[in-house]
GROMACS .gro file of C-alpha atoms in nm:
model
  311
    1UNK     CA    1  -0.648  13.005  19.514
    2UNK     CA    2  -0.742  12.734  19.262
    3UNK     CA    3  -0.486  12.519  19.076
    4UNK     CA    4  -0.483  12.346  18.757
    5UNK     CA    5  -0.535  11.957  18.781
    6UNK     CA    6  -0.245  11.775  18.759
    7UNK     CA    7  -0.231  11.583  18.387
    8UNK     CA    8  -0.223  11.221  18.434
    9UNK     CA    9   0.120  11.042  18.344
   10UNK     CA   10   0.180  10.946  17.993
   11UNK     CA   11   0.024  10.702  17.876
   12UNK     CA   12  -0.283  10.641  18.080
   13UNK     CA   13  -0.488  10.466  17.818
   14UNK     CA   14  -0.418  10.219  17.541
   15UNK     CA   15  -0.190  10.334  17.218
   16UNK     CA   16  -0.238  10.246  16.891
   17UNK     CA   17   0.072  10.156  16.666
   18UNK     CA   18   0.007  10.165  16.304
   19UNK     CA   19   0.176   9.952  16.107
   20UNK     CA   20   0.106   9.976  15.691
   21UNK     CA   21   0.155   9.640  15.577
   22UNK     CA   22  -0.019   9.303  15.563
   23UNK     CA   23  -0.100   9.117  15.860
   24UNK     CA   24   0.187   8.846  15.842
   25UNK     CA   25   0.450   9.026  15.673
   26UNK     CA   26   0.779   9.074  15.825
   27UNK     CA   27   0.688   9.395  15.911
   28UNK     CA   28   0.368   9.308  16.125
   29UNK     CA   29   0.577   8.989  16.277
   30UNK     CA   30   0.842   9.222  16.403
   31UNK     CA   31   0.568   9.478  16.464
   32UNK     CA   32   0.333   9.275  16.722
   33UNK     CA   33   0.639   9.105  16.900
   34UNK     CA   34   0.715   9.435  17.022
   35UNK     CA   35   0.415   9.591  17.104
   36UNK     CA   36   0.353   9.355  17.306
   37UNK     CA   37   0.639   9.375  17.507
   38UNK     CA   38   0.657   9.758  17.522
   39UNK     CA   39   0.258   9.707  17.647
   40UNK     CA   40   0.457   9.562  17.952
   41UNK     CA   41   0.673   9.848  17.956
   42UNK     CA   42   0.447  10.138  17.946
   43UNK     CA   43   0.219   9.968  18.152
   44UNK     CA   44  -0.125  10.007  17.872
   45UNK     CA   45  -0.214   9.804  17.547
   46UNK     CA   46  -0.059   9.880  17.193
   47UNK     CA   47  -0.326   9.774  16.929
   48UNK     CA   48  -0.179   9.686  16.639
   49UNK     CA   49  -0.356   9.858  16.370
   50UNK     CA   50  -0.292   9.699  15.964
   51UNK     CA   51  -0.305   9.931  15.700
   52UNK     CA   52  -0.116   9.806  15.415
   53UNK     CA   53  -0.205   9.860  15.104
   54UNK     CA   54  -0.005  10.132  14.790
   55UNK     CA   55   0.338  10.033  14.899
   56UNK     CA   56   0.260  10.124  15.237
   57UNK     CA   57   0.181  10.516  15.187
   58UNK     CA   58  -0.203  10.452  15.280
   59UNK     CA   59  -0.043  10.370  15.683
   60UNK     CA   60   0.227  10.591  15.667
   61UNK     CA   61   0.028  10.898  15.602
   62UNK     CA   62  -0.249  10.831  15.888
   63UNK     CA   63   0.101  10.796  16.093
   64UNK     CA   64   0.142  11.155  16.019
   65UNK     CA   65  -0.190  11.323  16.030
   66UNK     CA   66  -0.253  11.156  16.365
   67UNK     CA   67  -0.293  11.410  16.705
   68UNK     CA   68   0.070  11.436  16.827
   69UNK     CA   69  -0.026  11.294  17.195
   70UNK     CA   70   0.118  11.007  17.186
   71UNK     CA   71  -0.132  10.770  17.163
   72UNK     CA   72  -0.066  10.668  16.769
   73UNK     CA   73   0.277  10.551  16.680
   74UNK     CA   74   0.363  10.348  16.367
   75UNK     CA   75   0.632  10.148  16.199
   76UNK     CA   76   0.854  10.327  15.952
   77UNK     CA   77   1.020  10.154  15.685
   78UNK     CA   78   1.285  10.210  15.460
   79UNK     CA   79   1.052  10.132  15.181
   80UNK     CA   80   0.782  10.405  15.283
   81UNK     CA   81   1.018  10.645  15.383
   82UNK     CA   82   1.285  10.645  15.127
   83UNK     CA   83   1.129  10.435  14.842
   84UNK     CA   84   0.822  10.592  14.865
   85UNK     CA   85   0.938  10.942  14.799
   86UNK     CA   86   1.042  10.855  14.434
   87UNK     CA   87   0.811  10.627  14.388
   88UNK     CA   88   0.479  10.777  14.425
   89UNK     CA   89   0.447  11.138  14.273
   90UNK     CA   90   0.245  11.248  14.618
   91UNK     CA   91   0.272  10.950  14.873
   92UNK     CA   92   0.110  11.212  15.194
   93UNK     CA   93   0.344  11.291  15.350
   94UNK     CA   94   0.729  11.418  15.413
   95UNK     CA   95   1.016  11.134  15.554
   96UNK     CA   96   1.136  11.401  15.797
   97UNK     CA   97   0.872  11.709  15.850
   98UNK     CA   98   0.621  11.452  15.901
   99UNK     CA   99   0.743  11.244  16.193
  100UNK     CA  100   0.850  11.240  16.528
  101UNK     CA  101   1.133  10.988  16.540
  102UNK     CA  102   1.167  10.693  16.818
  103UNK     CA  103   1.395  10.499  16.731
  104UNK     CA  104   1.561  10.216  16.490
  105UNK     CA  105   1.433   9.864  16.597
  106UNK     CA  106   1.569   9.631  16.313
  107UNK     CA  107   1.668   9.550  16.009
  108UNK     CA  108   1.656   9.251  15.750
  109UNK     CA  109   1.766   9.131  15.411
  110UNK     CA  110   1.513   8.969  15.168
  111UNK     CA  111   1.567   8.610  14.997
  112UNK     CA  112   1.551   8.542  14.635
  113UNK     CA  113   1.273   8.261  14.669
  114UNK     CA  114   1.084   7.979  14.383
  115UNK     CA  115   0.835   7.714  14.448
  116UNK     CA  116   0.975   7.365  14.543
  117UNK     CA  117   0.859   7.285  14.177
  118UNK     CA  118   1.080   7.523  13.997
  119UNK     CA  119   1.287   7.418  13.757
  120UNK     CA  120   1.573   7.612  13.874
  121UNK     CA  121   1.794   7.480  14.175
  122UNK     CA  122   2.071   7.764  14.215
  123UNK     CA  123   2.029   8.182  14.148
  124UNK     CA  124   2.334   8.125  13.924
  125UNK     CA  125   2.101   7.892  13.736
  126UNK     CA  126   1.796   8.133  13.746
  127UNK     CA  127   1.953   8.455  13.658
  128UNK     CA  128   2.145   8.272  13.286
  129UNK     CA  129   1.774   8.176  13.246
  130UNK     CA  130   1.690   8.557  13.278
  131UNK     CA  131   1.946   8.664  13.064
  132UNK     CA  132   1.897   8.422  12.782
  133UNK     CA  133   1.519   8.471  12.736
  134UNK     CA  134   1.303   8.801  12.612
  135UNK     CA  135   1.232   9.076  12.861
  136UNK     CA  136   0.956   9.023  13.087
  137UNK     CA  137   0.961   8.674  13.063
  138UNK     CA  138   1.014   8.626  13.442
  139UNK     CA  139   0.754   8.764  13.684
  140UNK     CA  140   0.849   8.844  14.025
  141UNK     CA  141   0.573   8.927  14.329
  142UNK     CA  142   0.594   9.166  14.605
  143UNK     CA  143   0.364   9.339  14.826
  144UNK     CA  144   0.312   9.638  14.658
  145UNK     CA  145   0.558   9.905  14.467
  146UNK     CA  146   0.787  10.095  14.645
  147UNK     CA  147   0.832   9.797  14.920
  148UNK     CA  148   1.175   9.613  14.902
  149UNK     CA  149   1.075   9.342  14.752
  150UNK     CA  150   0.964   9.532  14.407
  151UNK     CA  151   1.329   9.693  14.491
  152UNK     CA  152   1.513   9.391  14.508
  153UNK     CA  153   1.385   9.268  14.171
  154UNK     CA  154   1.412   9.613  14.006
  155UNK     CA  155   1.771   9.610  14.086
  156UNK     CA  156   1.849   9.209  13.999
  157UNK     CA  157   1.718   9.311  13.620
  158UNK     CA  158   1.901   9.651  13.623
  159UNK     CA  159   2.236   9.442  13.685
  160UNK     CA  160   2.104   9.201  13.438
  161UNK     CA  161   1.976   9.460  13.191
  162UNK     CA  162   1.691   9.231  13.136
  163UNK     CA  163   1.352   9.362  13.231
  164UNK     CA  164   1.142   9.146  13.505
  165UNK     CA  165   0.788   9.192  13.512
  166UNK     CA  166   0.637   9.306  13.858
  167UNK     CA  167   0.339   9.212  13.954
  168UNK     CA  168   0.234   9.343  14.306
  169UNK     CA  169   0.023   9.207  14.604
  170UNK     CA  170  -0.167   9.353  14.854
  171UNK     CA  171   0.102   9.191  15.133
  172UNK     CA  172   0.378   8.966  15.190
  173UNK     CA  173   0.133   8.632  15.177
  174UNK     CA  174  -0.057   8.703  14.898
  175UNK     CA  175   0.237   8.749  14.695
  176UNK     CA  176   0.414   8.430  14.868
  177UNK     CA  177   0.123   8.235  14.763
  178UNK     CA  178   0.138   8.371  14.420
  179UNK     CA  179   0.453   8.172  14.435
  180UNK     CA  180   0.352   7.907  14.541
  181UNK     CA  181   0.064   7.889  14.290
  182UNK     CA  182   0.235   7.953  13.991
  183UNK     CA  183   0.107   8.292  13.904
  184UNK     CA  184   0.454   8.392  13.924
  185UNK     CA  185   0.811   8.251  13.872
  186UNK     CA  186   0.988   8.403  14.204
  187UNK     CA  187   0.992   8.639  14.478
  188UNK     CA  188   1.211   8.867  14.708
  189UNK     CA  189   1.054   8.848  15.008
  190UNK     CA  190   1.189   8.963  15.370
  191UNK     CA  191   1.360   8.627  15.527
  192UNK     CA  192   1.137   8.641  15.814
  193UNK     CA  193   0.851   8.668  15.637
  194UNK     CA  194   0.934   8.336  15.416
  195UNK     CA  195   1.156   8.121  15.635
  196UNK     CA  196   0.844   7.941  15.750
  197UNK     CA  197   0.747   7.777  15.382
  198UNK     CA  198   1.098   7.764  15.307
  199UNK     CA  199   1.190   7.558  15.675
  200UNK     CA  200   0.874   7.365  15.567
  201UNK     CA  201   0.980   7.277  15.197
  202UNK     CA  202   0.740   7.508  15.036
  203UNK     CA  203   0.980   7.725  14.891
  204UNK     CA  204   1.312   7.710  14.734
  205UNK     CA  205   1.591   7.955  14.858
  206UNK     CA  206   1.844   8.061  14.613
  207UNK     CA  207   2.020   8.351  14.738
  208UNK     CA  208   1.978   8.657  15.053
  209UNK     CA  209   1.965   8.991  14.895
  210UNK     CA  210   2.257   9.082  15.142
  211UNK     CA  211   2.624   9.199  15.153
  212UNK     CA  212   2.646   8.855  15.437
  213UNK     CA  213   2.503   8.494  15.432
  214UNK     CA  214   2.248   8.482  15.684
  215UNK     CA  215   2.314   8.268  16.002
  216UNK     CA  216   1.950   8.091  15.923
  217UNK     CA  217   2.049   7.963  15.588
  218UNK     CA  218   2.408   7.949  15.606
  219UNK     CA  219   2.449   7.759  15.291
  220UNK     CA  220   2.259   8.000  15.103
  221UNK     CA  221   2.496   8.247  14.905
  222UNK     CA  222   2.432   8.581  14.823
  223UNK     CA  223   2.318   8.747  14.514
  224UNK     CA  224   2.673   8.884  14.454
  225UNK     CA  225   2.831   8.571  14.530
  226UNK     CA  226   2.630   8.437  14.298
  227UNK     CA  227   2.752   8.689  13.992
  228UNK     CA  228   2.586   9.007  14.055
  229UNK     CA  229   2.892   9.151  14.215
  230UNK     CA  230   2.805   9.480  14.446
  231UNK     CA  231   2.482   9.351  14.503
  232UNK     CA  232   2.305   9.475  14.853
  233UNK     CA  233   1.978   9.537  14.876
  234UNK     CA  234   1.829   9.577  15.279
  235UNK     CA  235   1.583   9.742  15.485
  236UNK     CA  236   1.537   9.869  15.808
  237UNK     CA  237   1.244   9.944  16.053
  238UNK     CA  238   1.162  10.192  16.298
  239UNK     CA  239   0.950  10.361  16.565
  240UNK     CA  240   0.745  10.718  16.483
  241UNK     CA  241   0.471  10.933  16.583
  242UNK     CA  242   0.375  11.218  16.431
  243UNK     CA  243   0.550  11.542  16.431
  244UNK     CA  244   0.547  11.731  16.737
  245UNK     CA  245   0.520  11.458  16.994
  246UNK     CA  246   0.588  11.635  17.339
  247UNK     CA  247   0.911  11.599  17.454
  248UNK     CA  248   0.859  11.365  17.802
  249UNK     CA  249   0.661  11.141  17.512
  250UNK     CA  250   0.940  11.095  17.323
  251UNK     CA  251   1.147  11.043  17.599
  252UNK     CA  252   0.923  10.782  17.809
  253UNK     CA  253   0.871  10.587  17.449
  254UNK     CA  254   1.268  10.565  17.363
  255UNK     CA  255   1.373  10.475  17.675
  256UNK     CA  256   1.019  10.180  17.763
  257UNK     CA  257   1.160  10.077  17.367
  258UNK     CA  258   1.550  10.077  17.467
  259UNK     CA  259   1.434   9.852  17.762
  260UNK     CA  260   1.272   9.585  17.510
  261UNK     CA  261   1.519   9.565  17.261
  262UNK     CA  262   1.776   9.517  17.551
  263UNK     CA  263   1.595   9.231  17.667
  264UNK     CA  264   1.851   8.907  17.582
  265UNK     CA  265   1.506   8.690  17.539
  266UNK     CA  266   1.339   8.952  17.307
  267UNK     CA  267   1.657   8.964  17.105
  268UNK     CA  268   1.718   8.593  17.065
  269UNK     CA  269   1.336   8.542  16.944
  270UNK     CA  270   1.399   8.839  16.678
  271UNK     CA  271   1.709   8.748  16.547
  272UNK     CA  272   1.581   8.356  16.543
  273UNK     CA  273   1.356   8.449  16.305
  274UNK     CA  274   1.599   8.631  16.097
  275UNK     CA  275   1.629   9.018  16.229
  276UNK     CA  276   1.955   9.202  16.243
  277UNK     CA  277   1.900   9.426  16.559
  278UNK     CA  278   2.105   9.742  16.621
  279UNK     CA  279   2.336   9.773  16.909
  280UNK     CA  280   2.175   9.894  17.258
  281UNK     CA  281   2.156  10.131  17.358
  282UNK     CA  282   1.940  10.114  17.088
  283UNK     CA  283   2.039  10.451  16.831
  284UNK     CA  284   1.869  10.776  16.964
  285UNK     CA  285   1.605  10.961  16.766
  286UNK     CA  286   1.829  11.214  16.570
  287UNK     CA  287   2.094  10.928  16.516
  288UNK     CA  288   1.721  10.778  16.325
  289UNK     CA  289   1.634  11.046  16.183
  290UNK     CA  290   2.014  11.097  16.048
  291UNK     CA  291   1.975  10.735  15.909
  292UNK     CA  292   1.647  10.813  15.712
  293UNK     CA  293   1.852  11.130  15.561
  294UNK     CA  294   2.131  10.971  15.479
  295UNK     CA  295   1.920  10.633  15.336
  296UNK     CA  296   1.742  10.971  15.106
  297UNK     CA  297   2.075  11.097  14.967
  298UNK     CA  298   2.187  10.698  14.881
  299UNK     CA  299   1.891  10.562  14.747
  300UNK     CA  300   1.654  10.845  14.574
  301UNK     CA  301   1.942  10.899  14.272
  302UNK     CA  302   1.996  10.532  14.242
  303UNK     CA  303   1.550  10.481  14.212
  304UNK     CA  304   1.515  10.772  13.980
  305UNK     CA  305   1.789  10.579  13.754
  306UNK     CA  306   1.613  10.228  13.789
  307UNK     CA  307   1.333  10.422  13.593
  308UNK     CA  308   1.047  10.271  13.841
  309UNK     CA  309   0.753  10.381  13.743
  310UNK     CA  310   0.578  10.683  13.947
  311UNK     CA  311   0.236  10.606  14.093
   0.00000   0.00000   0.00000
């Protein structure tokens, strides 16, 4: 009697992981360091695949029309998964139908950034600015709407009630250079993402987006310390396939990721360059999943009342 051929073990060829930003955005930073370690892991290449672009809903929706086998996985977001859904009238996709969930991998706040040249030395300084001059006068960059940096700036002027005008990039470093350039007067940009042009004097920090100083810049002060009191504006980032990933899939991915994020040298080159990683064991898939829900029920009301405009 014949038998079926025995599948080979999961995965037997190389992965790709989708990630839908810019190529040196916090995002793919965080996104490569990691693939290349869970490559050692799983024993085949993850090819990091770019595909930012529309505030990240261009990536996120190949994430979740991909074949459920395993071999595509991308980076979720806060900003495509929550943002996203108010944000765009039909981003392509649903935060929770849509996805198999992995696993949280890190989070981050942003920093309220200006070029060395800027007249303004403190956020104190910068926001009276905002305040005393007509709406719109102040243009902010980010890498596209619905990403945390157009959040973080849509907030500051909602506290202020001063309107800022946005003007978005196709990524982190075309809006960092738009900075740098003049084109615009400031940024909120993910701290790992600008620490590099700030450490080098290229940019002038005035204040993390967080509810904490960040142990990077410990003399920076936060946006509520520095009058907009409540202020917290953060993100996370996680690990997805698309819906219906086989079970043993899911299970060989979490635990190969659970293994990398444990690592103590892995975790001291993330945080260094200004990650907040989660505990380990690193959160299980429906504790992920639960945080997406719950990030839904916090954030959606509080968009729809920042009046963003839909896309």
């Amino acid at each position: 009697m014949s038998s079926a051929p025995a599948q080979a073990a999961y995965p037997d060829h190389p992965i790709k992981l989708i990630v839908p930003f810019a190529a040196g955005s916090a995002a793919d930073t965080l996104s490569r360091a990691v693939a290349s370690a869970l490559a050692e892991q799983l024993g085949q290449p993850l090819v990091v695949d770019n595909k930012g672009g529309a505030g990240g809903t261009i990536g996120t929706t190949d994430i979740a029309r991909a074949r459920p086998d395993g071999y595509t996985l991308g980076i979720a977001a806060q900003g495509t998964f929550v943002n996203n859904q108010v944000l765009y009238s039909a981003p392509g996709y649903d935060s929770i139908k849509d996805f198999s969930f992995i696993s949280e991998i890190a989070d981050v706040q942003n920093l309220l950034v200006v070029s060395e040249k800027s007249p303004y030395q403190t956020a104190r300084a910068l926001l009276d600015a905002i305040e005393a001059k007509p709406p719109e006068t102040f243009r902010y960059s980010s890498s596209g709407v619905g990403t945390s940096h157009h959040i973080a700036g849509a907030t500051v002027a909602k506290y202020l009630a001063k309107p800022l005008m946005h003007v978005p990039y196709t990524g982190a470093p075309q809006g960092l250079a738009a900075i740098l350039s003049g084109d615009v007067d400031m940024g909120f940009y993910n701290l790992p993402a600008a620490i590099g042009l700030v450490k080098g004097g290229k940019l002038r920090p005035l204040a993390v987006t967080g509810p904490r100083r960040s142990a990077l810049l410990p003399d920076v002060p936060t946006l509520d310390e520095s009058g907009l009191k409540g202020y917290s504006v953060t993100l996370w980032w996680g690990l997805v396939g698309p819906a219906g990933l086989p079970t043993d899939v899911s299970a060989r991915l979490y635990g190969a990721l659970d293994k990398v994020m444990s690592n103590p040298a892995m975790r001291d080159k993330l945080i260094g360059q200004g990650f907040t990683l989660p505990d380990t064991p690193i959160p299980k898939p429906a504790a992920f999943r639960d945080l997406v829900r719950q990030d839904l029920a916090k954030w959606v009301p509080v968009l729809k009342e920042l009046g963003t405009a839909t896309q």
